CSV table of C-alpha atoms in Angstrom, one decimal:
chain,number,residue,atom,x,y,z
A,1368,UNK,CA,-55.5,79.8,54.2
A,1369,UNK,CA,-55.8,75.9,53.5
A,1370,UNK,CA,-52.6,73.5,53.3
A,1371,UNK,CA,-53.3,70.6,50.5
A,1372,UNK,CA,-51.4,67.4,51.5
A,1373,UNK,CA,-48.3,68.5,48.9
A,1374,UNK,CA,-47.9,72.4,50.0
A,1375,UNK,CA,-47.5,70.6,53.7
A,1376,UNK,CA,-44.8,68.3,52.8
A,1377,UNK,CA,-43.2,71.5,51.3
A,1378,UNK,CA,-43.5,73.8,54.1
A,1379,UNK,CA,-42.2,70.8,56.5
A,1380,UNK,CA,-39.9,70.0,54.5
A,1381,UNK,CA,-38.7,73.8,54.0
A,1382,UNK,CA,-38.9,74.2,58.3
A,1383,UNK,CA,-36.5,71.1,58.6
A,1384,UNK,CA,-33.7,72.0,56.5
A,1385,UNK,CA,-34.1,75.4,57.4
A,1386,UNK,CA,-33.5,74.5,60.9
A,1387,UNK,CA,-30.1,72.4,59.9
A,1388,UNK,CA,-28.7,75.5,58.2
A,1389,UNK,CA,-29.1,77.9,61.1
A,1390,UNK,CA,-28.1,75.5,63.7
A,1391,UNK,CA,-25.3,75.2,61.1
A,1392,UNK,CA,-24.6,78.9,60.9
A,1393,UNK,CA,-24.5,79.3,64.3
A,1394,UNK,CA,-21.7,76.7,64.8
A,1395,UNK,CA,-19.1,78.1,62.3
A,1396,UNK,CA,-20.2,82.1,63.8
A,1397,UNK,CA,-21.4,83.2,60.5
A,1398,UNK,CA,-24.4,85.9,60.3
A,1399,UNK,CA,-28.3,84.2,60.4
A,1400,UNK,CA,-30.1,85.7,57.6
A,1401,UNK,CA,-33.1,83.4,57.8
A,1402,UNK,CA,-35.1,83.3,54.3
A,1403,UNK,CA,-38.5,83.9,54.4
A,1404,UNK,CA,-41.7,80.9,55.0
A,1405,UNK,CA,-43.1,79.6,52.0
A,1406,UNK,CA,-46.8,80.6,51.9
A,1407,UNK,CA,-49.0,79.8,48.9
A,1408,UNK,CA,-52.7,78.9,48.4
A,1409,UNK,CA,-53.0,74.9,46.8
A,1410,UNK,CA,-56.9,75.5,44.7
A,1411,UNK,CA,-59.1,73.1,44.2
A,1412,UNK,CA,-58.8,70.1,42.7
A,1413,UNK,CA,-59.0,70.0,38.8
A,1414,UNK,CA,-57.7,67.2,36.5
A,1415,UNK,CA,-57.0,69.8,33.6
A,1416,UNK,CA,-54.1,71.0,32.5
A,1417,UNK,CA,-54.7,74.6,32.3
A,1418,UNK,CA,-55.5,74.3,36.3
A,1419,UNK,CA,-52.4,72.4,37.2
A,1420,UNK,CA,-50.6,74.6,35.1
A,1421,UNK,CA,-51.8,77.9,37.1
A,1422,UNK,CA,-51.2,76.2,40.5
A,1423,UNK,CA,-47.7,75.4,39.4
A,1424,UNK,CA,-47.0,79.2,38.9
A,1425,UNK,CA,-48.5,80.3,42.0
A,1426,UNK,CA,-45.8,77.7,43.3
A,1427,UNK,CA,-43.2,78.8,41.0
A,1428,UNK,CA,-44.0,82.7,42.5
A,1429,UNK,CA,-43.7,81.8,45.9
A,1430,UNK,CA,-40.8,80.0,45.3
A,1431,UNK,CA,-39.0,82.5,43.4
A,1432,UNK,CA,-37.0,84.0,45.9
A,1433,UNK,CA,-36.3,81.1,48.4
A,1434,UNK,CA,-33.2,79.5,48.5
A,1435,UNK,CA,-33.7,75.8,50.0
A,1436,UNK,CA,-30.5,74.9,51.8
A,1437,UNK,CA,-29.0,71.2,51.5
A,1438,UNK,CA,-28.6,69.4,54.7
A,1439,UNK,CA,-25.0,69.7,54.5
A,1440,UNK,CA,-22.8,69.0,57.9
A,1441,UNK,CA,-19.6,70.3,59.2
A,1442,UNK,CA,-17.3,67.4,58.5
A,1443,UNK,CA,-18.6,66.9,54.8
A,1444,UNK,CA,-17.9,71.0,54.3
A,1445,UNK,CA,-14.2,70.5,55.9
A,1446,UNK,CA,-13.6,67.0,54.3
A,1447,UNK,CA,-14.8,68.4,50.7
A,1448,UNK,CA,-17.0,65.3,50.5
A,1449,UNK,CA,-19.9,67.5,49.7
A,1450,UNK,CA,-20.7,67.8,46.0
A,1451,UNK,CA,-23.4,70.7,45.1
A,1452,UNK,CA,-25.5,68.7,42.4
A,1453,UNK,CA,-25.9,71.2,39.1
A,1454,UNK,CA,-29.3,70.7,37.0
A,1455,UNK,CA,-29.5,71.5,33.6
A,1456,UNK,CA,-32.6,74.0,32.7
A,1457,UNK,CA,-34.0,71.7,30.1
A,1458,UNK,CA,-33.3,68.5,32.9
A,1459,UNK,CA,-37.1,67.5,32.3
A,1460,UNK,CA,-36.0,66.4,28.4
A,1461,UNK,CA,-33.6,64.2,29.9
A,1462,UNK,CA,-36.0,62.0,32.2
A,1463,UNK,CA,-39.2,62.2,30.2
A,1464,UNK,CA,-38.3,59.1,28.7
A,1465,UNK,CA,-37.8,57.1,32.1
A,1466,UNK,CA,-41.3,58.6,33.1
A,1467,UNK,CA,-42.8,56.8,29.7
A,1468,UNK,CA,-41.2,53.7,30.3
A,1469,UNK,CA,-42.1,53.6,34.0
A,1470,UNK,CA,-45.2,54.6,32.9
A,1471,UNK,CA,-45.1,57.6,35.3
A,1472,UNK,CA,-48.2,60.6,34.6
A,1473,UNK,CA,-46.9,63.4,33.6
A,1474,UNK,CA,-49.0,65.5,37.1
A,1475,UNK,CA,-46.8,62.8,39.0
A,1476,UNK,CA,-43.5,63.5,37.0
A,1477,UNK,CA,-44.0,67.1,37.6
A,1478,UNK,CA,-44.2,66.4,41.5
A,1479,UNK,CA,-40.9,64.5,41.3
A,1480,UNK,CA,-39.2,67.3,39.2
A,1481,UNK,CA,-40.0,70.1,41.5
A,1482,UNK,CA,-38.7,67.9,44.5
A,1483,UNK,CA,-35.4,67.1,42.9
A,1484,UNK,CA,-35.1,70.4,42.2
A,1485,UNK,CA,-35.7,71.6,45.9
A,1486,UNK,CA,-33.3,69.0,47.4
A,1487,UNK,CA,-30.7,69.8,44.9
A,1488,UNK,CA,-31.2,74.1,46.5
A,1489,UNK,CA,-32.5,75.6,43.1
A,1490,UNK,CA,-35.4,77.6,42.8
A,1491,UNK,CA,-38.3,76.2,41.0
A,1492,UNK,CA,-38.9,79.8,39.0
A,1493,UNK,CA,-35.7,79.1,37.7
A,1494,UNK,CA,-37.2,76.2,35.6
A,1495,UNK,CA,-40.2,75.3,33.0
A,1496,UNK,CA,-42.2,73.1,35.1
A,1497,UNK,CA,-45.7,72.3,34.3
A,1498,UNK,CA,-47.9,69.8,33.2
A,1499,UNK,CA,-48.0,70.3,29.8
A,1500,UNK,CA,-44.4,71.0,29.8
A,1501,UNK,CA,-43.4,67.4,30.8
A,1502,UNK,CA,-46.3,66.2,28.1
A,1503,UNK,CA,-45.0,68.0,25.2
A,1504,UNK,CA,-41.4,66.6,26.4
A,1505,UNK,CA,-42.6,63.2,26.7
A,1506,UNK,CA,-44.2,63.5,23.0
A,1507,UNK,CA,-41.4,64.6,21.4
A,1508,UNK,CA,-38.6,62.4,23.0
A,1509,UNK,CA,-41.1,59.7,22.3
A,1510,UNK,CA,-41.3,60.8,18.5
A,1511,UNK,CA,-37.4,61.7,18.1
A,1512,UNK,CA,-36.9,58.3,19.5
A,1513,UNK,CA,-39.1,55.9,17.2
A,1514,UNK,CA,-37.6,58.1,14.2
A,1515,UNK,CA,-33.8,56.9,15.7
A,1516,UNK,CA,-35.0,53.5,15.9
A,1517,UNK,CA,-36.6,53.5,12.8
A,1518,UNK,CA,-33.9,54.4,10.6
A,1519,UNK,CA,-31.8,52.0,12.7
A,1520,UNK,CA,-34.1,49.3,11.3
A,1521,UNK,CA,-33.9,50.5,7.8
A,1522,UNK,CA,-30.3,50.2,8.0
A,1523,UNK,CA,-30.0,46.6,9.4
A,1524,UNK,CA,-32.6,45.6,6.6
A,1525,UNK,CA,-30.2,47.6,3.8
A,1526,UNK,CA,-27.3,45.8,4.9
A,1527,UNK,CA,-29.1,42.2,5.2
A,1528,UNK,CA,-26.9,39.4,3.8
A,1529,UNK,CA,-30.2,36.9,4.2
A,1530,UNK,CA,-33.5,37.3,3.6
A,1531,UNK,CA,-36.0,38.6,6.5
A,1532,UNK,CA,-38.7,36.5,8.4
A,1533,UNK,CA,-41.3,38.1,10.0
A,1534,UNK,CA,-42.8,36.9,13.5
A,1535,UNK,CA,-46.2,37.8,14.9
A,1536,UNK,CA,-48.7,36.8,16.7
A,1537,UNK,CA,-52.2,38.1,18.2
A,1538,UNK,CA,-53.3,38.4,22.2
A,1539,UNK,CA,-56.3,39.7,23.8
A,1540,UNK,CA,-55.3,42.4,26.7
A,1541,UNK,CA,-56.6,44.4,29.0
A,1542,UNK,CA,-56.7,48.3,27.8
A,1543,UNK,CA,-57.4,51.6,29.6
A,1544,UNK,CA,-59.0,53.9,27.6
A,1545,UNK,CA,-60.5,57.0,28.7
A,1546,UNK,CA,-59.8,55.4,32.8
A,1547,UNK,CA,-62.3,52.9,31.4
A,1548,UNK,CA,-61.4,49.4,31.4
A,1549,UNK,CA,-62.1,46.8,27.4
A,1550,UNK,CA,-60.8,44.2,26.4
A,1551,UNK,CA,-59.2,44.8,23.2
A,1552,UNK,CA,-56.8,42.9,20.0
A,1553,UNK,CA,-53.4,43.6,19.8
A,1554,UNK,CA,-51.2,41.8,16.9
A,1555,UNK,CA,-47.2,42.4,17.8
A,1556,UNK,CA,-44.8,42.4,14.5
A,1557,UNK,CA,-41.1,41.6,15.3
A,1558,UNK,CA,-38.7,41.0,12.1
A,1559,UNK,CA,-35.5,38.7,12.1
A,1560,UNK,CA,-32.6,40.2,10.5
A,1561,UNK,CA,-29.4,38.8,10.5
A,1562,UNK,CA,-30.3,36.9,13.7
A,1563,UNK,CA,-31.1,40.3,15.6
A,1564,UNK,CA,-35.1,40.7,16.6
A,1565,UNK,CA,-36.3,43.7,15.7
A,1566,UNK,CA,-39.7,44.9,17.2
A,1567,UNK,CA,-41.7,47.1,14.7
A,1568,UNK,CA,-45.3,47.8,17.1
A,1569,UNK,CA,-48.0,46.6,18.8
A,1570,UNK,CA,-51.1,48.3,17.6
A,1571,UNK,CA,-54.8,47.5,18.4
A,1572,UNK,CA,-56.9,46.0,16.1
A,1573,UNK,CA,-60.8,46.2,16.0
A,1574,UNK,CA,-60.7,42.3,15.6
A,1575,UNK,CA,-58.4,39.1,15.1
A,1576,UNK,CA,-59.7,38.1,12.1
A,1577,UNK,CA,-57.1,37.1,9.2
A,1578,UNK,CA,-58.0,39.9,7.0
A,1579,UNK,CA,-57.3,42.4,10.1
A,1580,UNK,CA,-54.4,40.9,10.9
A,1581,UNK,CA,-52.8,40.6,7.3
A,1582,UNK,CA,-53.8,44.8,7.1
A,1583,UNK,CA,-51.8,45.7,10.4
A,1584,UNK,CA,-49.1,43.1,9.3
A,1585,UNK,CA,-48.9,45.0,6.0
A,1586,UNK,CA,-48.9,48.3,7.4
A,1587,UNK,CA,-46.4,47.6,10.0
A,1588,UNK,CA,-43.7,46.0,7.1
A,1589,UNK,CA,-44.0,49.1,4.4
A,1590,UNK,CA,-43.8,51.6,7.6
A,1591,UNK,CA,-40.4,50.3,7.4
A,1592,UNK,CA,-40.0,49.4,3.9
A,1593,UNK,CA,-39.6,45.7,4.7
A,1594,UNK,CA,-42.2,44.5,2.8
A,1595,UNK,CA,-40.4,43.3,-0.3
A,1596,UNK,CA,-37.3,42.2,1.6
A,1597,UNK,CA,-39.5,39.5,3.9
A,1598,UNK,CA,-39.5,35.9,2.7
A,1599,UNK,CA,-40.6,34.3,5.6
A,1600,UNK,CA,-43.2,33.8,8.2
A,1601,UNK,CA,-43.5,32.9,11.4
A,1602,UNK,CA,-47.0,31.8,13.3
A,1603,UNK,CA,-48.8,29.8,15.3
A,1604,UNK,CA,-51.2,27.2,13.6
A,1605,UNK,CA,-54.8,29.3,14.1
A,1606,UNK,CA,-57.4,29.4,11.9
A,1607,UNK,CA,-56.9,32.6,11.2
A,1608,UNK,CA,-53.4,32.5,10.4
A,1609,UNK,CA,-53.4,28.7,8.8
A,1610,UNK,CA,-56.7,29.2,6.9
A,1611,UNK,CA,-56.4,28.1,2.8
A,1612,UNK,CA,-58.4,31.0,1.7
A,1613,UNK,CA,-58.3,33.6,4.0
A,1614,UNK,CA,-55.8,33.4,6.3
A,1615,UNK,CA,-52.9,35.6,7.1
A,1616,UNK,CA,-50.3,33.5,5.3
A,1617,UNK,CA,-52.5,32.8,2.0
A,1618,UNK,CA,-53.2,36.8,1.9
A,1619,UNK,CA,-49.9,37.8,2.5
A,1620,UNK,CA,-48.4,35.7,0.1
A,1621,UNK,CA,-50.9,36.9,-2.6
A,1622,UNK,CA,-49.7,40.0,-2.2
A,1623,UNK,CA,-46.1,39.6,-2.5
A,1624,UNK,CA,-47.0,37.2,-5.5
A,1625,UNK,CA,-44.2,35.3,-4.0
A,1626,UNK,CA,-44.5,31.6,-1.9
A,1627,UNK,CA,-43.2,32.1,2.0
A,1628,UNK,CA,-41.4,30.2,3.6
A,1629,UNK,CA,-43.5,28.8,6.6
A,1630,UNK,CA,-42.4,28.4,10.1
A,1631,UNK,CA,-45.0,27.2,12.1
A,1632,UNK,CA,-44.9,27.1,16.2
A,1633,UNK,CA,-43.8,23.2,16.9
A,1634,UNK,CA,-45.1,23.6,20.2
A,1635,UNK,CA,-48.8,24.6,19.0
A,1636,UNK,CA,-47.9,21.5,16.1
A,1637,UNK,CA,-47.8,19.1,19.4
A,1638,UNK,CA,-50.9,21.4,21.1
A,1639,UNK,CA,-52.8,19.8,17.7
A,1640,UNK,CA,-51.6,16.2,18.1
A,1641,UNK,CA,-52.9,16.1,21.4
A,1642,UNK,CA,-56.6,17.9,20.7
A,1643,UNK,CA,-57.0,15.4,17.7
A,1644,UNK,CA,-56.2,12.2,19.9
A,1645,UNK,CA,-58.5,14.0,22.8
A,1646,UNK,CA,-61.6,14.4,20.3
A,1647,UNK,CA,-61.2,10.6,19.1
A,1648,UNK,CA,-60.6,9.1,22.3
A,1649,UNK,CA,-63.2,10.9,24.6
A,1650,UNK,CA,-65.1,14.6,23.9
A,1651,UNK,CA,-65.1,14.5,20.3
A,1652,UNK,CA,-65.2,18.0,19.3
A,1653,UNK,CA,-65.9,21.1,21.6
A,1654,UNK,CA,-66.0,24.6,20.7
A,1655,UNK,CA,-64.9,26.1,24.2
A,1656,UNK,CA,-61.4,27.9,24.3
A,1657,UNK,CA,-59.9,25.4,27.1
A,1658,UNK,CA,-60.5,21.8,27.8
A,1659,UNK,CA,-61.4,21.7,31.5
A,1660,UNK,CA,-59.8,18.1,31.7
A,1661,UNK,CA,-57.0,19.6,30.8
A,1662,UNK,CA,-57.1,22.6,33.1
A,1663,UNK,CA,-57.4,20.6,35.6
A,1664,UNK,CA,-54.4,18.2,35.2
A,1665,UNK,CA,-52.5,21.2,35.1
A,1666,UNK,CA,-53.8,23.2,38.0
A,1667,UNK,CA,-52.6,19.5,39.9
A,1668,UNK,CA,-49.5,18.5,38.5
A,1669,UNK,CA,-47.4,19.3,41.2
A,1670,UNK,CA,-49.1,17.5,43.4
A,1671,UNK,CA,-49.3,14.4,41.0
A,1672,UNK,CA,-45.1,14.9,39.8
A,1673,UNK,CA,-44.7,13.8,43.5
A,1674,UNK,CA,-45.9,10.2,42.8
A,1675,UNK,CA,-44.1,9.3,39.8
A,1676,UNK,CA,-41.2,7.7,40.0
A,1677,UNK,CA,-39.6,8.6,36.5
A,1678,UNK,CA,-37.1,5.7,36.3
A,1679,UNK,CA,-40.2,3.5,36.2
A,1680,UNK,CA,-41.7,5.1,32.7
A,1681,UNK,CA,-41.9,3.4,29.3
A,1682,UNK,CA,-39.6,5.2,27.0
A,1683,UNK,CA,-39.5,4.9,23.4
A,1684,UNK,CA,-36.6,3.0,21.9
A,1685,UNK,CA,-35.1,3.4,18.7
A,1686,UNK,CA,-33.7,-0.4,17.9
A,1687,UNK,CA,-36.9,-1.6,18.9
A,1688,UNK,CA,-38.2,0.4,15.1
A,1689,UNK,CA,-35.1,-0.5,13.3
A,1690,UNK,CA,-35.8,-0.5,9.4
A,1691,UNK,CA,-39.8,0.3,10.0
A,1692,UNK,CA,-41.8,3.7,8.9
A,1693,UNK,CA,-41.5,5.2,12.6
A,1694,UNK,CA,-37.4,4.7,12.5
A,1695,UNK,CA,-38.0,6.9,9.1
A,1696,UNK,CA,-39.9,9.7,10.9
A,1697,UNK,CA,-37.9,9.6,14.0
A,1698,UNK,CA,-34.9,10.6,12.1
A,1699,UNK,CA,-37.1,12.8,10.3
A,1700,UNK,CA,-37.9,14.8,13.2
A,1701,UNK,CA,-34.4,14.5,15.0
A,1702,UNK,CA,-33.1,16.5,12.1
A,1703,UNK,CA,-35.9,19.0,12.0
């Protein structure tokens, strides 16, 4: 008979506590009825879940008539500092949300189940744990979740006293599919109602391009019947959000035959200011992604910060402009 690496932790861990409880019994002069070894076969390895499914009932059968003692001492007995722990049989409903979040596999989940349940001194055939068990709970807290939130969303939008903006914005990430590794678009929709963000999704998209990203952007508003109820947007200042004929903005605003109301990203405004005086005074332009000049000052600005003495630098003074066109669009911008 062959041990796999879990069914020794178990039988170790069954040997140690069994040894408390008879050195235990033997103090207070009660009767040693020692409970039988644990013995079970772990198979072969196999990633499905019909396999893990059939080891965990050969577990589950060997288990079925142990009873795992806690390690429970004299003085917490007498004190009545002890408190037996009670599990619910459908406990697995209450944490498969935590093992989503945590983004725990459901084969480790299961591990983590039947220990708590072991420490706690039930027996494992008492409960339905499998594999497929803690996937089906994870799917359908997952789904009776989103449904919760959903209509929470719905309701916030209903009792709106100003109109909604919508925020998004695309990013390349890193996926997993399949344990393979891509590079894939994802486009992340929050709406502002009231004041209070609400996040609708972060799907993938095949692309980035503006007509992809209006579709999702769509999608993502009637899911939740805000489409109608949105009167602004708010972006950063890409091409394919910015772009007079087929950009994001110009599409959506087409189809809600109704003008938005824009709020573009000042920081990637100032991003702009800067490329355009870069392009005149040195490079011109460049069609790479980053400006190494750039990456470099910043990869060393610590180390230059150190050398500037900031009560030393020019700052811009406001009576210096009086009555000119930069006083105008200083107070221009002040108020913006």
């Amino acid at each position: 008979m062959t041990l796999g690496t879990k069914d020794k932790y178990y039988s170790k861990l069954k040997d140690k506590r069994q040894l408390k409880h008879t050195e235990f019994l033997q103090k207070s002069g009660t009767e040693i009825d020692p409970a039988a070894e644990l013995e079970f076969t772990s198979g072969a390895s196999n990633t499905s879940i019909e396999s893990v499914d059939s080891n965990c009932s050969e577990f589950q059968a060997s288990c079925s008539n142990q009873t795992v003692e806690n390690d429970i001492t004299e003085t917490e007995v007498e004190n009545g500092t002890f408190v037996q722990p009670q599990l619910t049989k459908n406990f697995v409903k209450d944490i498969a949300l935590t093992g989503v979040a945590r983004n725990i596999s459901s084969r480790n989940l299961l591990h983590l189940c039947t220990d708590l349940v072991v420490s706690t001194g039930g027996n494992v055939n008492d409960f339905s744990l499998s594999q497929s068990t803690i996937q089906q709970a994870k799917k359908r807290e997952v789904s009776e979740k989103s449904k919760k939130y959903k209509e929470e969303v719905k309701n916030s939008a209903a009792a709106a006293r100003f109109p909604i903006v919508a925020h998004f914005d695309g990013k390349i990430m890193m996926d997993i599919t399949e344990g393979k590794k891509s590079k894939r678009d994802r486009f992340a929709v929050l709406v502002n109602i009231d004041g209070d963000l609400k996040l609708l999704g972060i799907p993938a998209m095949e692309h980035g391009s503006g007509e992809m990203q209006f579709n999702t952007l769509v999608s993502l508003l009637e899911e939740y019947d805000l489409c109608e109820q949105v009167k602004g947007l708010c972006f950063d200042t890409t091409a394919t959000n910015t772009g007079r004929h087929s950009g994001t903005i110009v599409r959506f605003s087409q189809s809600q035959k109704s003008i938005m109301l824009q709020l573009a990203c000042r920081r990637h405004i100032y991003e702009l200011h800067i490329k355009h005086f870069w392009e005149q005074l040195y490079t011109g332009k460049t069609t790479a992604p980053k400006n190494m000049m750039f990456k470099r000052f910043e990869a060393n600005w610590n180390h230059l910060k150190a050398g500037i003495d900031m009560s030393r630098l020019n700052r811009f003074k406001l009576e210096t402009v009086k009555g000119t066109f930069l006083e105008r669009k200083v107070s221009e911008t002040v108020e913006f």
